[in-house]
mmCIF file of C-alpha atoms in Angstrom:
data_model
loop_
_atom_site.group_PDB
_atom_site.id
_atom_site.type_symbol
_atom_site.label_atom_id
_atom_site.label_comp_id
_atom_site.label_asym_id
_atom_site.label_seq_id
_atom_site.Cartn_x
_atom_site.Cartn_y
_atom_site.Cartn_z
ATOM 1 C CA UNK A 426 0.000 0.000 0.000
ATOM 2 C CA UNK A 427 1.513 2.916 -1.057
ATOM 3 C CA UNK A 428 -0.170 6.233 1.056
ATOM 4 C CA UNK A 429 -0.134 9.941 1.534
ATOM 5 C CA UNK A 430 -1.826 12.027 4.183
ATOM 6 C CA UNK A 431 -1.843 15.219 5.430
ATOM 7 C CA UNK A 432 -3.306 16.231 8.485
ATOM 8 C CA UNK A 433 -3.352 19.629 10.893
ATOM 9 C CA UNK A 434 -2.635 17.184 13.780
ATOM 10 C CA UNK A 435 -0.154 14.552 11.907
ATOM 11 C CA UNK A 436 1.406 16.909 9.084
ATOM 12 C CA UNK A 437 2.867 15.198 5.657
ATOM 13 C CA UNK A 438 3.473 11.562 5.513
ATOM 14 C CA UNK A 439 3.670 9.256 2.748
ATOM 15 C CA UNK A 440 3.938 5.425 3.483
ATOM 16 C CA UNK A 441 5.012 2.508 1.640
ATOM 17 C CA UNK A 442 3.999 -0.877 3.245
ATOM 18 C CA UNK A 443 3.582 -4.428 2.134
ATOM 19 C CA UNK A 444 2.155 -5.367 5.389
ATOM 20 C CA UNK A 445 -1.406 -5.566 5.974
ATOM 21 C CA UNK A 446 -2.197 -5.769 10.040
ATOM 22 C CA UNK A 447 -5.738 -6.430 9.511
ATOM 23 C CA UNK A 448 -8.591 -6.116 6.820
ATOM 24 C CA UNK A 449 -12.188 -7.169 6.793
ATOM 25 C CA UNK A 450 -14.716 -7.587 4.846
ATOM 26 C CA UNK A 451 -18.248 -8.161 6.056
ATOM 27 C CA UNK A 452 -17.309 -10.800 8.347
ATOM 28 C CA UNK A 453 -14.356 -12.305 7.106
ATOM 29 C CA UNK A 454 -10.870 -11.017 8.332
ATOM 30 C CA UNK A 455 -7.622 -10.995 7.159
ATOM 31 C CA UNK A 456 -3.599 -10.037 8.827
ATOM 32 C CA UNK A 457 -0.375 -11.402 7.675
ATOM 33 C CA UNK A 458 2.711 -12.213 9.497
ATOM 34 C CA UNK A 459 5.698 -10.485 7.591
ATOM 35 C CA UNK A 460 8.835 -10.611 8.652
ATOM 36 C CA UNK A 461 12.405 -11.729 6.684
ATOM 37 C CA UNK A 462 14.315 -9.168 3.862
ATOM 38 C CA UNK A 463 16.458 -10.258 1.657
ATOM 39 C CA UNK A 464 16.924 -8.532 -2.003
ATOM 40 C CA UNK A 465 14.691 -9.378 -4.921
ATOM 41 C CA UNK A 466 15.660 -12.149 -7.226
ATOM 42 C CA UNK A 467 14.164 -14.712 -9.792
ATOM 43 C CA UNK A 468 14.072 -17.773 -8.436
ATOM 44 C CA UNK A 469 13.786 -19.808 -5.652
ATOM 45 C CA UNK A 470 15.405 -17.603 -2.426
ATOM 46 C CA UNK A 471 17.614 -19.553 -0.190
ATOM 47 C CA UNK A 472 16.538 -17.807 3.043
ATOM 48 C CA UNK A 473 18.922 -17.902 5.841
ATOM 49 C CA UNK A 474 17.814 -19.391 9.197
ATOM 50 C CA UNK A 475 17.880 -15.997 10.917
ATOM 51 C CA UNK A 476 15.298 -14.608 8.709
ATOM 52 C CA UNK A 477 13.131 -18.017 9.123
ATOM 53 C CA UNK A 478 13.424 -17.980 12.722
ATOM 54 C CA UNK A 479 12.249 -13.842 12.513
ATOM 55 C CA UNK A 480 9.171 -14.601 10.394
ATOM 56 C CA UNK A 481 8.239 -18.081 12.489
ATOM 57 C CA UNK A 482 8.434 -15.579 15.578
ATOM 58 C CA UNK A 483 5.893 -13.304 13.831
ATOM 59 C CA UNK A 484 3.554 -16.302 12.773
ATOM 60 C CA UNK A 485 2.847 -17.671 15.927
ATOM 61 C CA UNK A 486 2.911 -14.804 17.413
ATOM 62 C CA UNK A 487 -0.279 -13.762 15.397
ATOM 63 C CA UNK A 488 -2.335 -16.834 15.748
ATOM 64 C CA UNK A 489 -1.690 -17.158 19.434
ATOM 65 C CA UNK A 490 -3.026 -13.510 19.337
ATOM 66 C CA UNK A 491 -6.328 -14.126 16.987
ATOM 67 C CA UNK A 492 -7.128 -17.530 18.489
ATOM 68 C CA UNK A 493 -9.024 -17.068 21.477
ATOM 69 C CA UNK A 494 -10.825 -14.483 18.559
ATOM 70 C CA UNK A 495 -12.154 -16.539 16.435
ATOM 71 C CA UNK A 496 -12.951 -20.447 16.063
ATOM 72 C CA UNK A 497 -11.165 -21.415 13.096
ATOM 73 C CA UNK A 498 -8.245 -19.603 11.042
ATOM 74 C CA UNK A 499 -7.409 -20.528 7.297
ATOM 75 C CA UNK A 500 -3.427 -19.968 7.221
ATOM 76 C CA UNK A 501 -1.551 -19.716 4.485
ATOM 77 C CA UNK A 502 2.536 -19.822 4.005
ATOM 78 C CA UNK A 503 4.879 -18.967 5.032
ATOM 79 C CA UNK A 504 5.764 -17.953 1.088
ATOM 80 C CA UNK A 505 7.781 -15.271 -0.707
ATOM 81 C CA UNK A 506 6.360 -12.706 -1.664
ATOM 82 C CA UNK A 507 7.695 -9.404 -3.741
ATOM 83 C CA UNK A 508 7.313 -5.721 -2.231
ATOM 84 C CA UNK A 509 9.979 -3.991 -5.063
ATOM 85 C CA UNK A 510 13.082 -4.864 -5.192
ATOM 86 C CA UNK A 511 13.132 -6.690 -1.815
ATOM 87 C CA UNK A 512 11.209 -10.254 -0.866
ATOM 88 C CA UNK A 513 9.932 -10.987 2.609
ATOM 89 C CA UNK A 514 8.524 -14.215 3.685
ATOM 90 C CA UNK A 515 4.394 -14.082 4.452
ATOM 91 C CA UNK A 516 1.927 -15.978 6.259
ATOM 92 C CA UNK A 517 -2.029 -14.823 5.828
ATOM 93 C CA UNK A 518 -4.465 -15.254 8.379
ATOM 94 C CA UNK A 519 -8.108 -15.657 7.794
ATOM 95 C CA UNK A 520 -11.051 -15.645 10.028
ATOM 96 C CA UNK A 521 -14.030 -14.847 11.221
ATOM 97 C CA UNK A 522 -14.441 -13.086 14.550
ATOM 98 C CA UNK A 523 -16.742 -14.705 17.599
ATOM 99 C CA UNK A 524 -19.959 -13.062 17.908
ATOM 100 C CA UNK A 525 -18.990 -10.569 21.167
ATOM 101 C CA UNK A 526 -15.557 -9.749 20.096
ATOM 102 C CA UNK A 527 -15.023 -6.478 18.410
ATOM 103 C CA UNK A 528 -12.550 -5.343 16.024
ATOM 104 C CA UNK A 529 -10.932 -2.432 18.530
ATOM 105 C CA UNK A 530 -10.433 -5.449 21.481
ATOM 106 C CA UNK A 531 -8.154 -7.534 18.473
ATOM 107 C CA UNK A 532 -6.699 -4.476 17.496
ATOM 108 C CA UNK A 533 -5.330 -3.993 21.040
ATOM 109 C CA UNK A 534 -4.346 -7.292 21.391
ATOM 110 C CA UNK A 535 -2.614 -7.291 17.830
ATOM 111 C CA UNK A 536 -0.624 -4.185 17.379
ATOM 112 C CA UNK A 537 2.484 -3.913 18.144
ATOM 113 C CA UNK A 538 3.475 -7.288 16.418
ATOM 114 C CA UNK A 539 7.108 -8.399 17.160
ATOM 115 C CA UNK A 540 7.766 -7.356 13.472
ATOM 116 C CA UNK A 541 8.356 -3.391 15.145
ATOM 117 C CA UNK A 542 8.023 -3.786 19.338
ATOM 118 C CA UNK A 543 10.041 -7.311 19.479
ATOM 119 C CA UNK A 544 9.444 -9.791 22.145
ATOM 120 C CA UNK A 545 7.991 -10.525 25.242
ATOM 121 C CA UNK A 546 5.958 -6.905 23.770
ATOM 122 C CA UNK A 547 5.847 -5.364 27.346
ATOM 123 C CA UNK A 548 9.469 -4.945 27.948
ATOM 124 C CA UNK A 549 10.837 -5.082 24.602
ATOM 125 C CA UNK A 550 8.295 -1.359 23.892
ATOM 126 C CA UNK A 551 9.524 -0.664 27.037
ATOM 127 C CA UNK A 552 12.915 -0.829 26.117
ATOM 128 C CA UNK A 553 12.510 0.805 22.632
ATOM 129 C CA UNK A 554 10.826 4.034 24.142
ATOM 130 C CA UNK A 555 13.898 4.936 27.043
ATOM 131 C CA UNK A 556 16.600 3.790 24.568
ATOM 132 C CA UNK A 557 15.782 4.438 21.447
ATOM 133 C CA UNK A 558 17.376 7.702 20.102
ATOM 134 C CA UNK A 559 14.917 8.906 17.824
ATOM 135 C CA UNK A 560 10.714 9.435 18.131
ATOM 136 C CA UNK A 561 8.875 7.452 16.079
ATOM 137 C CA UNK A 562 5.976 9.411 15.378
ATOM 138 C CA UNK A 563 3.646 7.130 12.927
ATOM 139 C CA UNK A 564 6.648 5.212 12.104
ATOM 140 C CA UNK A 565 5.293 1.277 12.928
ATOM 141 C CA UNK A 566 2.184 2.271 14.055
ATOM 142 C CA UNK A 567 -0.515 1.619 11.416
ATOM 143 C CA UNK A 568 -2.997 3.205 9.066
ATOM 144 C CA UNK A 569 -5.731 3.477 6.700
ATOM 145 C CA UNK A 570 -9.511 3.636 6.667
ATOM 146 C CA UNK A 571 -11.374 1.627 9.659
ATOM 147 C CA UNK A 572 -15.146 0.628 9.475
ATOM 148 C CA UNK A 573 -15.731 3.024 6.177
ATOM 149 C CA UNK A 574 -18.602 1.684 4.080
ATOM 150 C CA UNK A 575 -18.434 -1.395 6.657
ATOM 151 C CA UNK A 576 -14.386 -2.399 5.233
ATOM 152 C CA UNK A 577 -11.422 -2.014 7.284
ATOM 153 C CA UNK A 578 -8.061 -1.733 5.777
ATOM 154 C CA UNK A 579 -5.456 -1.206 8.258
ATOM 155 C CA UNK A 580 -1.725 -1.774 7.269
ATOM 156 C CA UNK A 581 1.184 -1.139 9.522
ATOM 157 C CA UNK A 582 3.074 2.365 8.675
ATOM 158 C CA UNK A 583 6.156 1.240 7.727
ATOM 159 C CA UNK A 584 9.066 2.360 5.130
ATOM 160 C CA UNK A 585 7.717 6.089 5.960
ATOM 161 C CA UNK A 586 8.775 9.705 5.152
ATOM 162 C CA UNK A 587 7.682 13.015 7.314
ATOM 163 C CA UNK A 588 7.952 15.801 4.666
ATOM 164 C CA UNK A 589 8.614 18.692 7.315
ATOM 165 C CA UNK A 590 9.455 22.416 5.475
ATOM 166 C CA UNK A 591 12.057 21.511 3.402
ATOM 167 C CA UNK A 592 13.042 18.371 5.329
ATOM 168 C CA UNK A 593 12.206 15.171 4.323
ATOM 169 C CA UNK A 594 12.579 12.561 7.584
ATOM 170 C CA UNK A 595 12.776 8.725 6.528
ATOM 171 C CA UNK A 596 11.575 5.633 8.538
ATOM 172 C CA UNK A 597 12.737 2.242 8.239
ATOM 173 C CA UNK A 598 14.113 -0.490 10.260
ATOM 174 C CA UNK A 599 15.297 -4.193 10.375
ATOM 175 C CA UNK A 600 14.409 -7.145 12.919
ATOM 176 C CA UNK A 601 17.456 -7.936 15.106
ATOM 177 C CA UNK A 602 17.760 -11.458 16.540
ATOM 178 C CA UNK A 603 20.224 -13.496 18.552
ATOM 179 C CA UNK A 604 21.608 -14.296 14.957
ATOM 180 C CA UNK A 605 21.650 -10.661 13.666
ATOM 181 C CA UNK A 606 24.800 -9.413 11.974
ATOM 182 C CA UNK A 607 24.739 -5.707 12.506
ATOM 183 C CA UNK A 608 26.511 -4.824 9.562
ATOM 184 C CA UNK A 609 23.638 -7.057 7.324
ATOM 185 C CA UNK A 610 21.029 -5.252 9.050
ATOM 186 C CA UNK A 611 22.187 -1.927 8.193
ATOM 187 C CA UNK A 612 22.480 -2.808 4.370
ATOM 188 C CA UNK A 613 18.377 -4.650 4.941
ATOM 189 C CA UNK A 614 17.361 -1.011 6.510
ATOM 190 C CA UNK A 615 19.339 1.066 3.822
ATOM 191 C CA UNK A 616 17.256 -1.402 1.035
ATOM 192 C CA UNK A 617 13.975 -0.686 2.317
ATOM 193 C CA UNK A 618 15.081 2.909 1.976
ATOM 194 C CA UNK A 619 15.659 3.312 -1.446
ATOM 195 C CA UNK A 620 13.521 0.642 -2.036
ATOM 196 C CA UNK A 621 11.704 1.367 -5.730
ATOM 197 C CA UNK A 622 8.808 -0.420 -7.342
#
């Protein structure tokens, strides 16, 4: 989803994002569990295990989170999928909510996903908020029409830019593991940068 909004209270963003955090449709929904970079290429991709391990982190992650929601989830993947000139590895969730659960409670429960707060959530936001140097803003939050016409289409604000006078601010940022090579993780943040479609 590629976005721009401007706002009295937000000011000029434009997005780029090949995540969806949660659509519906009548009553079907629908999130995804992205997580793994690696640059575009034809082919088969030989993912390493680090970016396995990150996505399979994000996957369960999201069905322990929708399945006291719902009765039954479809679940697709993990796969590889193409957002320009990068590939990340995707799992989709669908399902249909329980009768007295509303789509603000799985909201709550959903967002942050490990994808941009890490893990156990509490401590790792906890940590990103006193340590991290700079403020976030929209950056990983999420975006997008909710209930209009009776469709939500949320998708998580990521690979963002802040137009501000003259300045323009980018957003982007890698998931670091155990396994995490520093040096790789600056060239995955620098791709999703200058990504191009």
């Amino acid at each position: 989803m590629v976005m721009l909004f401007d706002t009295p209270q937000t000011g000029t963003w434009i997005m780029a994002t090949p995540e969806i955090l949660l659509e519906q449709q009548k009553s079907l929904l629908r999130t995804m569990a992205l997580a793994g970079t690696m640059p575009f290429s034809e082919g088969f991709p030989e993912w390493s295990e680090k970016n396995k391990h990150e996505q399979n982190i994000v996957e369960r992650y999201i069905e322990n989170i929708i399945s006291p929601f719902c009765d039954q989830i479809i679940k697709d993947g993990p796969q590889t999928v193409r957002a320009g000139n990068l590939m990340h590895l995707r799992t989709d969730f669908r399902f249909h909510l329980k009768s007295k659960v509303s789509t603000a409670e799985l909201l709550a429960k959903l967002h942050p996903t490990p994808a941009v707060c890490g893990l156990p959530k509490d401590e790792a936001k906890e940590f990103i908020i006193k340590n991290e140097s700079i403020d976030r803003k929209y950056y990983s939050g999420f975006a997008g029409p909710l209930n209009l016409n009776g469709e939500t289409h949320l998708y998580v604000s990521l690979r963002c830019m802040n137009i501000v006078d003259n300045q323009y601010i980018v957003y982007a940022g890698g998931g670091i593991m155990n396994e995490s090579v520093v040096e790789e993780e600056w060239k995955e943040t620098e791709l999703k940068i200058i990504n191009r479609v």
